[in-house]
PDB file of C-alpha atoms and ligand atoms in Angstrom:
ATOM      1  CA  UNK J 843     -19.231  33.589  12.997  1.00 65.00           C
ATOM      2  CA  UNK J 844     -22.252  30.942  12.967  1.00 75.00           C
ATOM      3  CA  UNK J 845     -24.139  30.393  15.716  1.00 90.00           C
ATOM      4  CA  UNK J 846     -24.316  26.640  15.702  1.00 97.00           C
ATOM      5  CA  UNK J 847     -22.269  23.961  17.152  1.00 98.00           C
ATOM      6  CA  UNK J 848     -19.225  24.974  15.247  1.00 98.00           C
ATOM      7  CA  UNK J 849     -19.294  28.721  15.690  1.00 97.00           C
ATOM      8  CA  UNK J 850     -19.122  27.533  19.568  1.00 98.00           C
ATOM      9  CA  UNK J 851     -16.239  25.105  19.020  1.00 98.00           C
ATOM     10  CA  UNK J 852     -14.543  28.271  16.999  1.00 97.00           C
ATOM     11  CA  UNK J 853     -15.203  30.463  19.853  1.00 97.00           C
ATOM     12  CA  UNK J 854     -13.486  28.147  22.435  1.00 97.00           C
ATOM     13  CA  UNK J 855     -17.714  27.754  24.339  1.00 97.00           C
ATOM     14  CA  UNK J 856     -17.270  23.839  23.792  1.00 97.00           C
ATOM     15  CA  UNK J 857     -14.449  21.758  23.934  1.00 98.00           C
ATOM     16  CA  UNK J 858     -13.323  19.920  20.323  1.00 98.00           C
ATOM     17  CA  UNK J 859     -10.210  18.356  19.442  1.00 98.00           C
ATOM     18  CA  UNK J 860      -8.868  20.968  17.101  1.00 98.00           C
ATOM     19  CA  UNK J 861      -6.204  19.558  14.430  1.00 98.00           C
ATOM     20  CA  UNK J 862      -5.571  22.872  12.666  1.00 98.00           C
ATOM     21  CA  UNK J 863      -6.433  26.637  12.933  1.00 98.00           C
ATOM     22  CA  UNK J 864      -5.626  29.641  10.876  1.00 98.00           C
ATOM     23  CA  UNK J 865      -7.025  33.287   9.992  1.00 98.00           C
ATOM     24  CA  UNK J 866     -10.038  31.615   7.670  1.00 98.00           C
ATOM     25  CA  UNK J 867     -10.801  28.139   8.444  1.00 98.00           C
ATOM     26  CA  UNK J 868     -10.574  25.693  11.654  1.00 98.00           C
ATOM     27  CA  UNK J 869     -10.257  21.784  11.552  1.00 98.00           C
ATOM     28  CA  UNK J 870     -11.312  19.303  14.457  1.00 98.00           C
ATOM     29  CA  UNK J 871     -11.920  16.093  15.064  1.00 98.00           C
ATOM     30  CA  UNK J 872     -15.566  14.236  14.360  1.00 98.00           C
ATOM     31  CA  UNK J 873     -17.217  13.532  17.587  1.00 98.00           C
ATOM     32  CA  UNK J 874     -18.550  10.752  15.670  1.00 98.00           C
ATOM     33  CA  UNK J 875     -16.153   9.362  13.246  1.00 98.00           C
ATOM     34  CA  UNK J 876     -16.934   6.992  10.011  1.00 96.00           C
ATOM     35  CA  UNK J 877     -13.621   6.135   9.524  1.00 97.00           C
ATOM     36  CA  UNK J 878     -10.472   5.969  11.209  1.00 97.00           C
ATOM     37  CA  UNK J 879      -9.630   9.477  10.084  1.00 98.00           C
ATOM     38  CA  UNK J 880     -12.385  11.749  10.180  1.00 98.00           C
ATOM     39  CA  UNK J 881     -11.786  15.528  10.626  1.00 98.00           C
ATOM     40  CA  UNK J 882     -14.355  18.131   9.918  1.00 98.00           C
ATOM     41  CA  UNK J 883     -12.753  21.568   7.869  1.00 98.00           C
ATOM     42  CA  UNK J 884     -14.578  24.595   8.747  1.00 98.00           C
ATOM     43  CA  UNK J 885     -14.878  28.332   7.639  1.00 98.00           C
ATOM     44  CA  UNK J 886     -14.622  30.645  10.045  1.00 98.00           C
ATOM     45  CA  UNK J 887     -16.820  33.336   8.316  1.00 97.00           C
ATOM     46  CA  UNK J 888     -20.891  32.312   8.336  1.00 97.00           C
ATOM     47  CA  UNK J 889     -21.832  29.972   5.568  1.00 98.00           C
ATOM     48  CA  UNK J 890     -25.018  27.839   6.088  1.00 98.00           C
ATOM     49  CA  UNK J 891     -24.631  25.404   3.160  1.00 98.00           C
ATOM     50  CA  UNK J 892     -22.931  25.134  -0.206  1.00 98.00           C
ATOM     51  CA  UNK J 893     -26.292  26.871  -1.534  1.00 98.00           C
ATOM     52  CA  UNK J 894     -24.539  30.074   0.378  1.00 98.00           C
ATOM     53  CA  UNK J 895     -21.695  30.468  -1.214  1.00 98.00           C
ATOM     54  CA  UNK J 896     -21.084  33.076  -3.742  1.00 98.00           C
ATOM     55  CA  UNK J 897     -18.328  34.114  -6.080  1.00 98.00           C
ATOM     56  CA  UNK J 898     -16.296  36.029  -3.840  1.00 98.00           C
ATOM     57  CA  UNK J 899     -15.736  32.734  -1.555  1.00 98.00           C
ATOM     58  CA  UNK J 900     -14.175  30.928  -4.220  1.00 98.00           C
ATOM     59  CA  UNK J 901     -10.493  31.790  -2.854  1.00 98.00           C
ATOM     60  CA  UNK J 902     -12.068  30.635   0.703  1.00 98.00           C
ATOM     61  CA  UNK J 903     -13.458  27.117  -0.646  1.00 98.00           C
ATOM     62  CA  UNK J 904      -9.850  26.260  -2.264  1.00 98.00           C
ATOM     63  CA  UNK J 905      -8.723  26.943   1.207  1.00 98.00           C
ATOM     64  CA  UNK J 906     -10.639  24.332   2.795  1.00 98.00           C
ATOM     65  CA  UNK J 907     -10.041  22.004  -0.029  1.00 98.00           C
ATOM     66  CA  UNK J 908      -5.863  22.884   0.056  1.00 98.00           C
ATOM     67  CA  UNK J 909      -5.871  22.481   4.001  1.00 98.00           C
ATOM     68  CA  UNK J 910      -7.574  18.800   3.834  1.00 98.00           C
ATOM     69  CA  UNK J 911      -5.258  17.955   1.348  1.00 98.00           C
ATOM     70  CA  UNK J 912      -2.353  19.165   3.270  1.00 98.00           C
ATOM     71  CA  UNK J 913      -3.715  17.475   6.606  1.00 98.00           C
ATOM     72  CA  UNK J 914      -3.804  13.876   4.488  1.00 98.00           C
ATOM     73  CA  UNK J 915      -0.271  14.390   3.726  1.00 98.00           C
ATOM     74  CA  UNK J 916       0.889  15.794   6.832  1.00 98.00           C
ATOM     75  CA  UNK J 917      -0.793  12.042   8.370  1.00 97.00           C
ATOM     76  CA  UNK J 918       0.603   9.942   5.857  1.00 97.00           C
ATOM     77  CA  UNK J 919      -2.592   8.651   4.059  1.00 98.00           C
ATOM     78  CA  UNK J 920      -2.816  10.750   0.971  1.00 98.00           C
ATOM     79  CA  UNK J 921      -1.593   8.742  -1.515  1.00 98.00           C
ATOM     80  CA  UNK J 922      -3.135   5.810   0.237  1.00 98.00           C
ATOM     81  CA  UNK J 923      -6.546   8.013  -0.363  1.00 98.00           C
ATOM     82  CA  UNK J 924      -9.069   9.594   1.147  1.00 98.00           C
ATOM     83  CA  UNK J 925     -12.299  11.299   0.373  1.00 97.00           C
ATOM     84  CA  UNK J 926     -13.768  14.551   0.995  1.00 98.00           C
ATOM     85  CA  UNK J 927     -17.578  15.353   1.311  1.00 97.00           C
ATOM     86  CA  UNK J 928     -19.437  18.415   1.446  1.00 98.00           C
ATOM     87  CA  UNK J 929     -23.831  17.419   2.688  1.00 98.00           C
ATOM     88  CA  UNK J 930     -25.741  20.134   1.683  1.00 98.00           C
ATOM     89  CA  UNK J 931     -29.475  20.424   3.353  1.00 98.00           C
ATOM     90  CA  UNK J 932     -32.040  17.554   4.006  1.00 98.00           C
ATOM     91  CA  UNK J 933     -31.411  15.220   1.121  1.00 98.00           C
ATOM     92  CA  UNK J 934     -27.459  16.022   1.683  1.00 98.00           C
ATOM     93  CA  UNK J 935     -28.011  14.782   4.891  1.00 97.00           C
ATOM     94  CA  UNK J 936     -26.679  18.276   6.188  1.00 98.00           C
ATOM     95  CA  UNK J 937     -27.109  18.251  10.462  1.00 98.00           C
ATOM     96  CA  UNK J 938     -24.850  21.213  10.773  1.00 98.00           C
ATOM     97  CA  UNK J 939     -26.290  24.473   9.433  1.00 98.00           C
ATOM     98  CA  UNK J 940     -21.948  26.280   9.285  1.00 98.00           C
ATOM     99  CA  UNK J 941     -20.509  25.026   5.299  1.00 98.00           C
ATOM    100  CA  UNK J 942     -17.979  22.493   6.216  1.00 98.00           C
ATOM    101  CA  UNK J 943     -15.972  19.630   4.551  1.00 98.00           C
ATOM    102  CA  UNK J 944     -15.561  16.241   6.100  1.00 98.00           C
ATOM    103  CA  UNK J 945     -12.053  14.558   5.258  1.00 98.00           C
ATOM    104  CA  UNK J 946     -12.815  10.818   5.666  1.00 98.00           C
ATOM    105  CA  UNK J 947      -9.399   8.532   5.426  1.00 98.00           C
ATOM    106  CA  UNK J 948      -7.228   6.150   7.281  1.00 97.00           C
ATOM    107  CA  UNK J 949      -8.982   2.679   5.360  1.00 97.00           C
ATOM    108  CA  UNK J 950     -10.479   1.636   2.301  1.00 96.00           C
ATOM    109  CA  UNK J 951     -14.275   3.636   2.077  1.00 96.00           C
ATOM    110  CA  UNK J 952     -16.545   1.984   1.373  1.00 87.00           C
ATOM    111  CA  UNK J 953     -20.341   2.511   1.088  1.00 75.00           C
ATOM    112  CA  UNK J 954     -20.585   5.527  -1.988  1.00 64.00           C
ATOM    113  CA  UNK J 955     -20.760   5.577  -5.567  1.00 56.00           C
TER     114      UNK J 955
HETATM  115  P1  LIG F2060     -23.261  17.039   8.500  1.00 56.52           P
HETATM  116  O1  LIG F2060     -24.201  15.891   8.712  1.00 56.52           O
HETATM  117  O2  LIG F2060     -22.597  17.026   7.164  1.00 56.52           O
HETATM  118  O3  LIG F2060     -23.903  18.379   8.827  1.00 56.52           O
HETATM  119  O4  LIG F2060     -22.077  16.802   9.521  1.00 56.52           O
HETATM  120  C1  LIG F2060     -22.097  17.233  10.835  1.00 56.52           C
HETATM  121  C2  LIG F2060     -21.024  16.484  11.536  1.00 56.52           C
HETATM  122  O5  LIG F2060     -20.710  17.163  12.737  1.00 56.52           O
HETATM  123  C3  LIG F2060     -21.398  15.044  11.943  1.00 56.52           C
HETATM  124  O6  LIG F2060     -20.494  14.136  11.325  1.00 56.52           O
HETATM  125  C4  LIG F2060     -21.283  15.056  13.461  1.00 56.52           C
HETATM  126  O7  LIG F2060     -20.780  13.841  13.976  1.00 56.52           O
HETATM  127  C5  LIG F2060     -20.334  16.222  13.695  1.00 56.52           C
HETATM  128  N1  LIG F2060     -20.451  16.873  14.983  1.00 56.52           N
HETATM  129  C6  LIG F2060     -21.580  17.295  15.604  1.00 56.52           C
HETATM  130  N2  LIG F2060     -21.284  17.877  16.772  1.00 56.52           N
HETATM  131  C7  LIG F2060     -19.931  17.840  16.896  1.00 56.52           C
HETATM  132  C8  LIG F2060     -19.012  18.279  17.881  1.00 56.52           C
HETATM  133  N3  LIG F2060     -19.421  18.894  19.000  1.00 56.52           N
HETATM  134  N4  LIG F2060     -17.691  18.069  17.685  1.00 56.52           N
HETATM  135  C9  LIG F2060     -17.264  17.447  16.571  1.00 56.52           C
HETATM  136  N5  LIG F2060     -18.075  17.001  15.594  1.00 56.52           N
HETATM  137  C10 LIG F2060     -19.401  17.192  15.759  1.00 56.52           C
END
């Protein structure tokens, strides 16, 4: 388990609000939302950035992408839309040094592509 911001949030050492937990991944709340949704989708196992990730996590990363999904249902915007982003290091814009997937939704997005 990382031993950054998150891996403290996954070890209950700071306080999040947590949206969904299971064996491999957690999901919780941004402290500082860009849109009306905007919940963070974590591994639990240590993974810096998508540069880390190797074959045998490929199960793990369909995981994260299959919870988010099922989390935009579960809230009612899926077929509304939403998007999901992955920053990876400085020009990613990475802050957070544990691989995680932000699930933006909830309102038009604007502001990429
Ligand atoms: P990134 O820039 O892709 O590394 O994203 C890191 C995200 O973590 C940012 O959107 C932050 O707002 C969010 N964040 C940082 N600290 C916390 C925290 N304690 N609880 C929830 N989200 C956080």
């Amino acid at each position: 388990m990382s031993d950054t911001i998150f891996g403290k949030i996954i070890r209950r050492e700071i306080p999040a609000d947590i949206v969904y937990e299971d064996d491999d991944l957690i999901a919780f709340k941004d402290i500082s939302p860009q849109a009306p949704v905007h919940v963070l989708f974590v591994p639990k196992a240590t993974i810096a950035t998508l540069n880390d990730l190797t074959p045998g996590h490929a199960e793990l990363v369909g995981k994260l992408f299959l919870a988010a999904a099922k989390y935009a249902k579960a809230q009612g915007f899926a077929d509304d839309g939403y998007r999901c982003v992955i920053n990876c290091n400085r020009h990613g814009g990475q802050t957070v040094f544990q691989l995680h997937l932000h699930l933006l939704g909830g309102a038009p997005l604007h502001g990429f592509g």
